[in-house]
CSV table of C-alpha atoms in Angstrom, one decimal:
chain,number,residue,atom,x,y,z
W,1,MET,CA,-45.3,-58.9,22.8
W,2,LYS,CA,-48.9,-60.1,22.6
W,3,PHE,CA,-48.6,-63.7,21.4
W,4,GLN,CA,-50.8,-66.5,22.7
W,5,LEU,CA,-50.7,-70.2,21.7
W,6,ILE,CA,-53.0,-73.1,22.5
W,7,GLY,CA,-52.9,-76.7,21.3
W,8,VAL,CA,-52.5,-80.4,21.7
W,9,ASN,CA,-49.7,-82.7,20.6
W,10,HIS,CA,-48.4,-86.3,20.7
W,11,LYS,CA,-47.1,-85.7,24.2
W,12,THR,CA,-50.4,-84.4,25.7
W,13,ALA,CA,-53.2,-86.1,23.8
W,14,PRO,CA,-53.7,-89.6,22.4
W,15,VAL,CA,-54.4,-90.0,18.7
W,16,GLU,CA,-58.2,-90.4,19.3
W,17,VAL,CA,-58.2,-86.8,20.7
W,18,ARG,CA,-55.9,-85.3,18.1
W,19,GLU,CA,-57.9,-86.7,15.2
W,20,ARG,CA,-61.1,-85.0,16.4
W,21,LEU,CA,-59.3,-81.6,16.3
W,22,ALA,CA,-57.4,-82.2,13.1
W,23,ILE,CA,-58.2,-79.7,10.3
W,24,PRO,CA,-57.7,-81.0,6.8
W,25,GLU,CA,-55.9,-78.8,4.3
W,26,SER,CA,-59.1,-78.1,2.4
W,27,ARG,CA,-60.8,-76.6,5.5
W,28,LEU,CA,-57.8,-74.7,6.7
W,29,PRO,CA,-58.5,-71.4,4.9
W,30,ASP,CA,-62.0,-71.2,6.4
W,31,ALA,CA,-60.7,-72.1,9.9
W,32,LEU,CA,-58.2,-69.2,9.6
W,33,ARG,CA,-60.9,-66.8,8.6
W,34,CYS,CA,-62.9,-67.8,11.6
W,35,LEU,CA,-59.8,-67.3,13.8
W,36,ALA,CA,-59.1,-63.9,12.4
W,37,GLN,CA,-62.7,-62.9,13.1
W,38,HIS,CA,-62.6,-64.2,16.7
W,39,PRO,CA,-62.9,-61.4,19.3
W,40,GLY,CA,-59.5,-60.1,20.4
W,41,VAL,CA,-57.5,-61.7,17.6
W,42,ASP,CA,-55.4,-59.4,15.4
W,43,GLU,CA,-53.5,-62.1,13.5
W,44,GLY,CA,-53.5,-65.9,13.6
W,45,ILE,CA,-52.1,-69.1,12.2
W,46,ILE,CA,-53.2,-72.8,12.6
W,47,LEU,CA,-50.8,-75.7,12.4
W,48,SER,CA,-52.5,-79.1,12.0
W,49,THR,CA,-50.3,-82.2,11.5
W,50,CYS,CA,-50.5,-85.9,12.5
W,51,ASN,CA,-48.8,-85.1,15.8
W,52,ARG,CA,-50.2,-81.7,16.7
W,53,VAL,CA,-52.9,-79.1,16.3
W,54,GLU,CA,-51.9,-75.6,17.4
W,55,VAL,CA,-53.5,-72.2,17.2
W,56,LEU,CA,-51.2,-69.2,17.5
W,57,ALA,CA,-52.6,-65.6,17.7
W,58,GLN,CA,-51.3,-62.1,18.0
W,59,THR,CA,-53.8,-60.5,20.3
W,60,LYS,CA,-55.2,-57.0,20.2
W,61,ASN,CA,-55.3,-56.4,24.0
W,62,GLY,CA,-52.8,-58.9,25.3
W,63,THR,CA,-55.2,-61.7,25.9
W,64,VAL,CA,-57.8,-63.7,23.9
W,65,ASP,CA,-60.1,-66.6,24.7
W,66,LEU,CA,-58.6,-69.2,22.4
W,67,ARG,CA,-60.4,-72.0,24.2
W,68,GLY,CA,-63.6,-70.2,23.2
W,69,PHE,CA,-62.4,-70.4,19.5
W,70,LEU,CA,-61.9,-74.1,19.8
W,71,ARG,CA,-65.4,-74.5,21.3
W,72,ASP,CA,-67.0,-72.4,18.6
W,73,TYR,CA,-65.2,-73.9,15.7
W,74,PHE,CA,-65.1,-77.6,16.5
W,75,GLN,CA,-68.5,-77.8,18.3
W,76,LEU,CA,-67.2,-80.6,20.6
W,77,ASP,CA,-67.7,-81.3,24.3
W,78,PRO,CA,-64.7,-79.4,25.8
W,79,SER,CA,-64.3,-82.1,28.4
W,80,ASP,CA,-63.1,-84.4,25.6
W,81,TYR,CA,-60.1,-82.3,24.8
W,82,GLU,CA,-59.5,-79.6,27.4
W,83,PRO,CA,-57.5,-81.8,29.8
W,84,HIS,CA,-55.0,-82.3,27.0
W,85,LEU,CA,-54.5,-78.7,26.1
W,86,TYR,CA,-51.4,-76.6,26.7
W,87,GLU,CA,-51.3,-72.8,26.5
W,88,TYR,CA,-48.4,-70.4,26.2
W,89,ARG,CA,-48.2,-66.6,26.2
W,90,GLU,CA,-45.7,-63.9,25.3
W,91,SER,CA,-42.0,-65.2,25.2
W,92,GLU,CA,-43.1,-68.7,26.1
W,93,ALA,CA,-45.3,-68.8,23.0
W,94,VAL,CA,-42.3,-67.6,20.9
W,95,ARG,CA,-40.0,-70.3,22.5
W,96,HIS,CA,-42.5,-73.0,21.8
W,97,LEU,CA,-42.8,-72.0,18.1
W,98,PHE,CA,-39.1,-71.9,17.7
W,99,ARG,CA,-38.8,-75.4,19.3
W,100,VAL,CA,-41.6,-76.8,17.0
W,101,THR,CA,-40.1,-75.3,13.9
W,102,SER,CA,-36.6,-76.6,14.8
W,103,SER,CA,-38.0,-80.1,15.4
W,104,LEU,CA,-37.1,-80.1,19.1
W,105,ASP,CA,-40.7,-80.8,20.0
W,106,SER,CA,-41.3,-83.5,17.4
W,107,MET,CA,-41.9,-87.2,18.1
W,108,VAL,CA,-38.6,-87.8,16.4
W,109,VAL,CA,-36.3,-85.0,17.4
W,110,GLY,CA,-34.6,-83.6,14.3
W,111,GLU,CA,-37.1,-84.9,11.7
W,112,PRO,CA,-37.2,-82.5,8.8
W,113,GLN,CA,-40.9,-82.6,7.8
W,114,ILE,CA,-42.2,-80.2,10.5
W,115,LEU,CA,-40.4,-77.1,9.1
W,116,GLY,CA,-42.1,-77.6,5.7
W,117,GLN,CA,-45.4,-78.1,7.5
W,118,VAL,CA,-45.1,-74.8,9.4
W,119,LYS,CA,-44.1,-73.0,6.1
W,120,GLU,CA,-47.2,-74.4,4.4
W,121,ALA,CA,-49.4,-73.2,7.3
W,122,TYR,CA,-47.7,-69.8,7.1
W,123,ALA,CA,-48.3,-69.6,3.4
W,124,THR,CA,-52.0,-70.4,3.8
W,125,ALA,CA,-52.4,-67.9,6.6
W,126,ARG,CA,-50.8,-65.1,4.6
W,127,ALA,CA,-52.9,-66.0,1.5
W,128,VAL,CA,-56.1,-65.4,3.5
W,129,GLY,CA,-54.8,-62.3,5.2
W,130,ALA,CA,-54.6,-63.8,8.7
W,131,VAL,CA,-50.9,-63.1,9.0
W,132,HIS,CA,-49.6,-59.6,8.1
W,133,SER,CA,-47.6,-57.9,10.8
W,134,GLN,CA,-45.9,-59.1,14.0
W,135,LEU,CA,-46.8,-62.8,13.3
W,136,ASP,CA,-45.1,-62.3,10.0
W,137,LEU,CA,-42.0,-61.2,11.8
W,138,LEU,CA,-42.2,-64.1,14.3
W,139,LEU,CA,-42.6,-66.8,11.7
W,140,THR,CA,-39.9,-65.4,9.4
W,141,ARG,CA,-37.6,-65.5,12.5
W,142,ALA,CA,-38.7,-69.0,13.4
W,143,PHE,CA,-37.6,-70.3,10.0
W,144,ALA,CA,-34.2,-68.6,10.4
W,145,VAL,CA,-33.8,-70.1,13.8
W,146,ALA,CA,-34.7,-73.6,12.5
W,147,LYS,CA,-32.0,-73.2,9.8
W,148,ARG,CA,-29.5,-72.1,12.4
W,149,VAL,CA,-30.2,-75.1,14.6
W,150,ARG,CA,-29.7,-77.5,11.7
W,151,THR,CA,-26.5,-75.7,10.6
W,152,GLU,CA,-24.9,-75.3,14.0
W,153,THR,CA,-25.9,-78.6,15.6
W,154,ALA,CA,-26.1,-82.2,14.5
W,155,VAL,CA,-29.7,-82.6,15.8
W,156,GLY,CA,-30.8,-83.4,12.2
W,157,SER,CA,-28.0,-85.7,11.3
W,158,SER,CA,-29.1,-89.1,10.1
W,159,ALA,CA,-32.6,-87.5,10.3
W,160,VAL,CA,-35.5,-89.8,10.6
W,161,SER,CA,-39.2,-89.0,10.0
W,162,VAL,CA,-42.4,-90.5,11.2
W,163,ALA,CA,-42.5,-92.5,8.0
W,164,SER,CA,-39.0,-93.9,8.5
W,165,VAL,CA,-39.8,-94.8,12.1
W,166,ALA,CA,-42.8,-96.6,10.7
W,167,VAL,CA,-40.5,-98.6,8.5
W,168,GLU,CA,-38.3,-99.4,11.4
W,169,LEU,CA,-41.3,-100.7,13.3
W,170,ALA,CA,-42.1,-103.0,10.4
W,171,LYS,CA,-38.6,-104.4,10.5
W,172,LYS,CA,-38.9,-105.1,14.2
W,173,ILE,CA,-42.1,-107.0,13.4
W,174,PHE,CA,-40.9,-109.0,10.5
W,175,GLY,CA,-37.2,-109.2,11.3
W,176,SER,CA,-36.4,-108.4,7.7
W,177,LEU,CA,-38.2,-106.8,4.8
W,178,GLN,CA,-36.6,-109.0,2.2
W,179,GLY,CA,-39.2,-110.4,-0.2
W,180,LYS,CA,-42.0,-108.5,1.5
W,181,HIS,CA,-44.7,-106.8,-0.6
W,182,VAL,CA,-45.7,-103.3,0.5
W,183,TYR,CA,-48.9,-101.3,-0.2
W,184,LEU,CA,-48.8,-97.5,0.1
W,185,VAL,CA,-52.2,-96.0,0.5
W,186,GLY,CA,-51.9,-92.3,-0.1
W,187,ALA,CA,-49.2,-90.8,-2.3
W,188,GLY,CA,-48.2,-87.8,-0.2
W,189,LYS,CA,-44.8,-86.8,1.3
W,190,MET,CA,-45.1,-89.4,4.1
W,191,SER,CA,-45.8,-92.2,1.7
W,192,GLU,CA,-42.9,-91.2,-0.6
W,193,LEU,CA,-40.5,-91.1,2.4
W,194,ALA,CA,-41.8,-94.6,3.5
W,195,ALA,CA,-41.2,-95.9,0.0
W,196,ARG,CA,-37.6,-94.7,0.0
W,197,HIS,CA,-36.8,-96.5,3.3
W,198,LEU,CA,-38.7,-99.7,2.4
W,199,ILE,CA,-36.8,-100.1,-0.9
W,200,ALA,CA,-33.5,-99.4,0.9
W,201,HIS,CA,-34.2,-102.2,3.4
W,202,GLY,CA,-35.1,-104.8,0.8
W,203,ALA,CA,-38.8,-104.6,0.0
W,204,GLU,CA,-39.5,-106.7,-3.1
W,205,SER,CA,-42.4,-104.7,-4.6
W,206,ILE,CA,-44.5,-101.7,-3.9
W,207,PHE,CA,-48.1,-101.0,-4.8
W,208,VAL,CA,-49.4,-97.4,-4.7
W,209,ALA,CA,-53.0,-96.4,-4.5
W,210,ASN,CA,-54.1,-92.8,-4.3
W,211,ARG,CA,-57.3,-90.9,-5.0
W,212,THR,CA,-55.5,-89.0,-7.7
W,213,TYR,CA,-54.3,-91.8,-10.0
W,214,ASP,CA,-51.7,-89.6,-11.9
W,215,ARG,CA,-50.0,-89.0,-8.5
W,216,ALA,CA,-50.0,-92.7,-7.8
W,217,GLN,CA,-48.4,-93.4,-11.2
W,218,GLN,CA,-45.7,-90.8,-10.6
W,219,LEU,CA,-44.8,-92.2,-7.2
W,220,ALA,CA,-44.9,-95.8,-8.4
W,221,ALA,CA,-42.7,-95.1,-11.4
W,222,ARG,CA,-40.2,-93.4,-9.2
W,223,PHE,CA,-39.7,-96.6,-7.3
W,224,GLU,CA,-40.5,-99.1,-10.1
W,225,GLY,CA,-43.7,-100.0,-8.3
W,226,GLN,CA,-47.2,-100.6,-9.5
W,227,ALA,CA,-50.0,-97.9,-9.4
W,228,ILE,CA,-53.4,-99.1,-8.4
W,229,LEU,CA,-56.7,-97.3,-9.0
W,230,PHE,CA,-58.1,-96.2,-5.6
W,231,GLU,CA,-61.4,-97.8,-6.6
W,232,GLN,CA,-59.6,-101.2,-6.7
W,233,LEU,CA,-58.0,-100.7,-3.2
W,234,TYR,CA,-60.1,-103.4,-1.5
W,235,GLU,CA,-59.7,-105.9,-4.4
W,236,THR,CA,-55.9,-105.7,-4.4
W,237,CYS,CA,-54.8,-104.8,-0.8
W,238,ASP,CA,-54.5,-108.5,0.2
W,239,ARG,CA,-51.4,-108.8,-2.0
W,240,ALA,CA,-49.4,-106.9,0.5
W,241,ASP,CA,-47.7,-108.1,3.7
W,242,ILE,CA,-47.3,-104.5,5.0
W,243,VAL,CA,-49.8,-101.6,4.4
W,244,ILE,CA,-48.6,-98.1,5.2
W,245,THR,CA,-51.6,-95.8,5.0
W,246,SER,CA,-51.7,-92.0,5.3
W,247,THR,CA,-54.6,-90.5,3.2
W,248,GLY,CA,-56.0,-87.6,5.2
W,249,ALA,CA,-59.5,-89.1,4.9
W,250,PRO,CA,-62.0,-87.8,7.5
W,251,HIS,CA,-62.9,-91.3,8.5
W,252,ALA,CA,-61.5,-94.8,8.6
W,253,ILE,CA,-61.1,-96.4,5.2
W,254,PHE,CA,-60.2,-99.9,6.6
W,255,ARG,CA,-62.7,-101.5,8.8
W,256,ARG,CA,-63.1,-104.9,10.4
W,257,GLU,CA,-65.0,-106.4,7.5
W,258,HIS,CA,-62.1,-105.5,5.2
W,259,GLY,CA,-59.7,-107.2,7.5
W,260,GLU,CA,-61.8,-110.4,7.5
W,261,MET,CA,-61.9,-110.3,3.7
W,262,PHE,CA,-58.1,-109.8,3.4
W,263,LEU,CA,-57.3,-112.7,5.8
W,264,ALA,CA,-59.6,-115.1,3.9
W,265,ARG,CA,-57.9,-114.3,0.6
W,266,ARG,CA,-54.4,-114.6,2.2
W,267,LYS,CA,-55.4,-117.9,3.8
W,268,ASN,CA,-54.7,-116.4,7.2
W,269,ARG,CA,-51.2,-115.2,6.5
W,270,PRO,CA,-50.6,-112.2,8.8
W,271,MET,CA,-50.9,-108.6,7.6
W,272,PHE,CA,-49.4,-105.5,9.2
W,273,PHE,CA,-51.0,-102.1,9.0
W,274,ILE,CA,-49.0,-99.0,9.9
W,275,ASP,CA,-51.4,-96.2,10.2
W,276,ILE,CA,-49.6,-92.8,10.1
W,277,ALA,CA,-52.7,-90.8,9.3
W,278,VAL,CA,-54.6,-88.4,11.6
W,279,PRO,CA,-57.5,-88.9,11.6
W,280,ARG,CA,-56.7,-92.6,11.5
W,281,ASP,CA,-57.3,-94.6,8.3
W,282,VAL,CA,-57.6,-98.0,10.1
W,283,ASP,CA,-60.5,-98.7,12.5
W,284,PRO,CA,-59.0,-99.9,15.8
W,285,GLY,CA,-61.4,-102.8,15.7
W,286,MET,CA,-59.3,-104.5,13.0
W,287,ASN,CA,-56.6,-105.1,15.6
W,288,ARG,CA,-58.9,-107.6,17.3
W,289,LEU,CA,-58.7,-109.9,14.3
W,290,ASP,CA,-56.2,-112.8,14.6
W,291,GLY,CA,-53.6,-112.3,11.9
W,292,ILE,CA,-54.2,-108.5,11.6
W,293,PHE,CA,-51.8,-106.2,13.5
W,294,VAL,CA,-52.4,-102.5,13.5
W,295,TYR,CA,-49.9,-99.8,14.7
W,296,ASP,CA,-51.0,-96.2,14.7
W,297,ILE,CA,-49.1,-93.0,15.2
W,298,ASP,CA,-48.9,-93.3,18.9
W,299,ASP,CA,-47.4,-96.8,18.7
W,300,LEU,CA,-44.5,-95.3,16.8
W,301,GLN,CA,-43.4,-93.8,20.1
W,302,GLN,CA,-41.7,-97.1,21.0
W,303,ALA,CA,-39.4,-96.9,18.0
W,304,VAL,CA,-38.7,-93.2,18.6
W,305,SER,CA,-37.2,-93.9,22.1
W,306,SER,CA,-34.2,-95.5,20.5
W,307,HIS,CA,-33.3,-92.2,18.8
W,308,VAL,CA,-33.7,-89.9,21.8
W,309,ALA,CA,-30.5,-90.8,23.6
W,310,ASP,CA,-28.3,-90.3,20.5
W,311,ARG,CA,-29.7,-86.8,20.0
W,312,ARG,CA,-29.9,-85.5,23.6
W,313,LYS,CA,-26.6,-83.7,23.6
W,314,GLU,CA,-27.3,-82.0,20.3
W,315,ALA,CA,-30.8,-81.1,21.4
W,316,GLU,CA,-29.3,-79.4,24.5
W,317,ARG,CA,-27.1,-77.2,22.2
W,318,ALA,CA,-30.1,-76.5,20.1
W,319,GLU,CA,-32.1,-75.4,23.2
W,320,SER,CA,-29.3,-73.0,24.1
W,321,ILE,CA,-29.5,-71.4,20.6
W,322,ILE,CA,-33.3,-71.1,20.9
W,323,THR,CA,-33.0,-69.4,24.4
W,324,GLY,CA,-30.7,-66.8,22.9
W,325,GLU,CA,-33.0,-66.3,19.8
W,326,VAL,CA,-36.1,-65.8,22.0
W,327,GLU,CA,-34.3,-63.0,23.9
W,328,ARG,CA,-33.1,-61.4,20.6
W,329,PHE,CA,-36.6,-61.5,19.1
W,330,GLN,CA,-38.1,-60.0,22.3
W,331,VAL,CA,-35.5,-57.1,22.1
W,332,ARG,CA,-36.4,-56.6,18.5
W,333,LEU,CA,-40.1,-56.3,19.2
W,334,GLN,CA,-39.5,-54.0,22.1
W,335,THR,CA,-37.3,-51.9,19.9
W,336,LEU,CA,-40.2,-51.6,17.5
W,337,ASP,CA,-42.3,-50.3,20.4
W,338,VAL,CA,-39.7,-47.9,21.7
W,339,VAL,CA,-38.7,-46.2,18.4
W,340,PRO,CA,-42.1,-44.5,17.8
W,341,THR,CA,-42.1,-43.2,21.4
W,342,ILE,CA,-38.6,-41.7,21.0
W,343,VAL,CA,-39.6,-40.0,17.7
W,344,SER,CA,-42.9,-38.7,19.2
W,345,LEU,CA,-41.0,-37.3,22.2
W,346,GLN,CA,-38.4,-35.6,20.0
W,347,ASP,CA,-41.2,-34.1,17.8
W,348,HIS,CA,-43.2,-33.0,20.9
W,349,LEU,CA,-40.2,-31.2,22.5
W,350,GLU,CA,-39.1,-29.6,19.2
W,351,THR,CA,-42.7,-28.2,18.8
W,352,ILE,CA,-42.5,-26.7,22.3
W,353,ARG,CA,-39.0,-25.2,21.5
W,354,GLN,CA,-40.2,-23.6,18.3
W,355,ALA,CA,-43.4,-22.3,19.9
W,356,GLU,CA,-41.4,-20.7,22.7
W,357,ILE,CA,-39.0,-19.0,20.4
W,358,ASP,CA,-41.9,-17.6,18.3
W,359,ARG,CA,-43.6,-16.4,21.5
W,360,VAL,CA,-40.7,-14.3,22.8
W,361,ARG,CA,-39.3,-13.2,19.5
W,362,GLY,CA,-41.2,-9.9,19.7
W,363,ARG,CA,-39.6,-9.0,23.0
W,364,LEU,CA,-36.1,-9.9,21.8
W,365,GLY,CA,-36.2,-7.3,19.0
W,366,SER,CA,-34.1,-7.6,15.9
W,367,LEU,CA,-31.4,-10.2,16.3
W,368,SER,CA,-28.2,-10.5,14.3
W,369,PRO,CA,-27.4,-13.8,12.6
W,370,GLU,CA,-24.9,-14.6,15.4
W,371,GLN,CA,-27.6,-13.9,18.0
W,372,GLU,CA,-30.1,-16.1,16.1
W,373,LEU,CA,-27.5,-18.9,16.1
W,374,ALA,CA,-26.9,-18.4,19.8
W,375,VAL,CA,-30.6,-18.6,20.7
W,376,GLU,CA,-31.0,-21.7,18.5
W,377,ALA,CA,-28.0,-23.4,20.1
W,378,LEU,CA,-29.2,-22.5,23.6
W,379,THR,CA,-32.7,-23.8,23.2
W,380,ARG,CA,-31.6,-27.0,21.4
W,381,GLY,CA,-29.1,-27.7,24.2
W,382,ILE,CA,-31.9,-27.4,26.8
W,383,ILE,CA,-34.1,-29.8,24.8
W,384,SER,CA,-31.3,-32.2,24.4
W,385,LYS,CA,-30.7,-32.3,28.2
W,386,ILE,CA,-34.4,-32.8,28.9
W,387,MET,CA,-34.6,-35.7,26.4
W,388,HIS,CA,-31.4,-37.4,27.5
W,389,THR,CA,-32.7,-39.2,30.5
W,390,PRO,CA,-36.0,-40.5,29.1
W,391,ILE,CA,-34.4,-41.6,25.8
W,392,SER,CA,-31.6,-43.3,27.6
W,393,THR,CA,-34.1,-45.0,29.8
W,394,LEU,CA,-36.2,-46.2,26.9
W,395,LYS,CA,-33.1,-47.5,25.0
W,396,THR,CA,-31.9,-49.4,28.2
W,397,ALA,CA,-35.4,-50.7,28.8
W,398,VAL,CA,-35.5,-52.5,25.5
W,399,ARG,CA,-33.4,-55.2,27.1
W,400,GLU,CA,-35.5,-55.4,30.2
W,401,ARG,CA,-38.8,-57.1,30.9
W,402,GLU,CA,-40.5,-53.9,32.0
W,403,ALA,CA,-39.9,-52.2,28.6
W,404,THR,CA,-43.6,-51.9,27.9
W,405,THR,CA,-44.2,-50.3,31.3
W,406,VAL,CA,-41.4,-47.7,30.7
W,407,VAL,CA,-42.8,-46.8,27.3
W,408,ASP,CA,-46.3,-46.3,28.8
W,409,VAL,CA,-44.9,-44.1,31.6
W,410,VAL,CA,-42.9,-41.9,29.2
W,411,ARG,CA,-45.9,-41.5,26.9
W,412,ARG,CA,-48.1,-40.5,29.9
W,413,ILE,CA,-45.7,-38.1,31.5
W,414,PHE,CA,-45.3,-36.2,28.2
W,415,ASP,CA,-48.9,-36.8,27.1
W,416,LEU,CA,-47.7,-38.2,23.8
W,417,GLU,CA,-50.9,-40.1,23.1
W,418,ASN,CA,-52.9,-36.9,22.9
W,419,LYS,CA,-50.2,-35.1,21.0
W,420,ASP,CA,-50.1,-37.9,18.4
W,421,LEU,CA,-53.9,-37.6,18.0
W,422,GLN,CA,-53.7,-33.9,17.8
W,423,SER,CA,-51.0,-34.1,15.2
W,424,LYS,CA,-53.1,-36.5,13.1
W,425,GLU,CA,-56.1,-34.3,13.5
W,426,PHE,CA,-54.1,-31.3,12.4
W,427,GLU,CA,-52.8,-33.1,9.3
W,428,ARG,CA,-56.4,-34.2,8.5
W,429,LYS,CA,-57.7,-30.6,8.8
W,430,SER,CA,-54.8,-29.3,6.8
W,431,LEU,CA,-55.6,-31.7,4.0
W,432,GLN,CA,-59.3,-30.8,4.1
W,433,ASP,CA,-58.4,-27.0,4.0
W,434,GLN,CA,-56.1,-27.7,1.0
W,435,ASN,CA,-58.9,-29.5,-0.8
W,436,LEU,CA,-61.3,-26.7,-0.2
W,437,GLU,CA,-58.8,-24.1,-1.4
W,438,ASP,CA,-58.2,-26.1,-4.5
W,439,LYS,CA,-61.9,-26.3,-5.2
W,440,ALA,CA,-62.3,-22.6,-4.6
W,441,ILE,CA,-59.5,-21.8,-7.1
W,442,ARG,CA,-61.1,-24.0,-9.7
W,443,ALA,CA,-64.5,-22.4,-9.1
W,444,ARG,CA,-63.1,-18.9,-9.5
W,445,ALA,CA,-61.4,-19.7,-12.8
W,446,PRO,CA,-63.2,-18.5,-16.0
W,447,GLN,CA,-64.9,-21.1,-18.0
W,448,GLY,CA,-62.9,-20.1,-21.1
W,449,GLN,CA,-59.7,-20.6,-19.2
W,450,LYS,CA,-60.9,-24.1,-18.2
W,451,ARG,CA,-61.5,-24.9,-21.8
W,452,ASP,CA,-58.1,-23.5,-22.8
W,453,ASP,CA,-56.5,-25.6,-20.1
W,454,LYS,CA,-58.1,-28.7,-21.4
W,455,LYS,CA,-57.1,-27.9,-24.9
W,456,ALA,CA,-53.6,-27.2,-23.7
W,457,ALA,CA,-53.4,-30.5,-22.1
W,458,LYS,CA,-54.1,-32.4,-25.3
W,459,PRO,CA,-50.8,-31.7,-27.1
W,460,VAL,CA,-48.9,-32.7,-23.9
W,461,SER,CA,-50.7,-36.0,-23.8
W,462,VAL,CA,-50.1,-36.7,-27.5
W,463,ASP,CA,-46.4,-35.8,-27.3
W,464,PHE,CA,-46.0,-38.1,-24.3
W,465,GLU,CA,-47.7,-41.0,-26.0
W,466,ALA,CA,-45.6,-40.3,-29.2
W,467,GLU,CA,-42.4,-40.4,-27.2
W,468,SER,CA,-43.5,-43.6,-25.4
């Protein structure tokens, strides 16, 4: 198991750090290609959401400088983000991925969006060829574990998302959403979830602005709201009491001058911005204006705390499931390492057995069929007894932490690395000899024969085409 993970999340880094490391969807394929080309990386995946940025790699030699990848890719001063980094290796990296995918590491435990986000990151990594082998196995298992956690526990019951917590915060601020006008800026999944919760809690009207107007129309029609051209955002935003924004823009789209303009048009009636975007859509400077109140993704933590106690017991059950799944996955990977060694050992000892029989056959003289069977049974029995202990040890070691060490010892004792190389070299030379022999046969064939062969081939081709 050669997995290594590094990242930041809502627990270790404030939003101003996370937004500097966030990778927008459009740049993710290039980032994955850079990761795949980083020294020591065999496979890699990057997960970038509003609450976390994580890099997971399958390494070539057991370790890789992922901090170096972050320095090279982001070109930031490491002192700005390194104090907030966490790093996991081997089984701990597997456990962390299982917890993230199962929503046990989310701001809101049990929220359903993270599984979809991991699946999207996986699809992108596979599309660019960054995931193809052991990471493929790991992520596929992570999805199965997440499904098992949701099926066997109530950790996702009455599930809430970041968007729904944002709505809850708005209710705490207003007391009620009855008669309130809401503006959704960005028509993605987060905005759609927010719209569902807002209408359920009494919002009177919803405006939707999105860079893609068709998408804004679709979302607005779904909730009997009004779609607004994104170019008209600043002209119309003052109509709303609550603005929920999540655009994925690389910079703030609402600044202090916009807030001043909105307040003037609203005659100083208060306005609440809930910014669930990373990077942030609202400049923190707007919060200094009297009558403008801004809550970003980190502020949502206050609303989250009310959900934690209710889900703690179910989360404990889920953690137990994940512990068992980590162990099962570790055994599976170790089995994949052990099986080739067992096969190589069997092939190696069988080659020795055959060679020794051939070496002494001349001294044995003519053997009857019964004697041949006896020699065969005797030599096979000896080989089986020789193989019994190392193979039993390998199979037992699959469930132990020192499995890799045992595999290495067995391969060294029986010199299996060199034998495998010799076998591959023999196969290569045999293929070359066969190709040379085929060329020699073709060269010796008379020219007329070649022409006859070609002529003979035509009717076969015609008959085949006629039948098809």
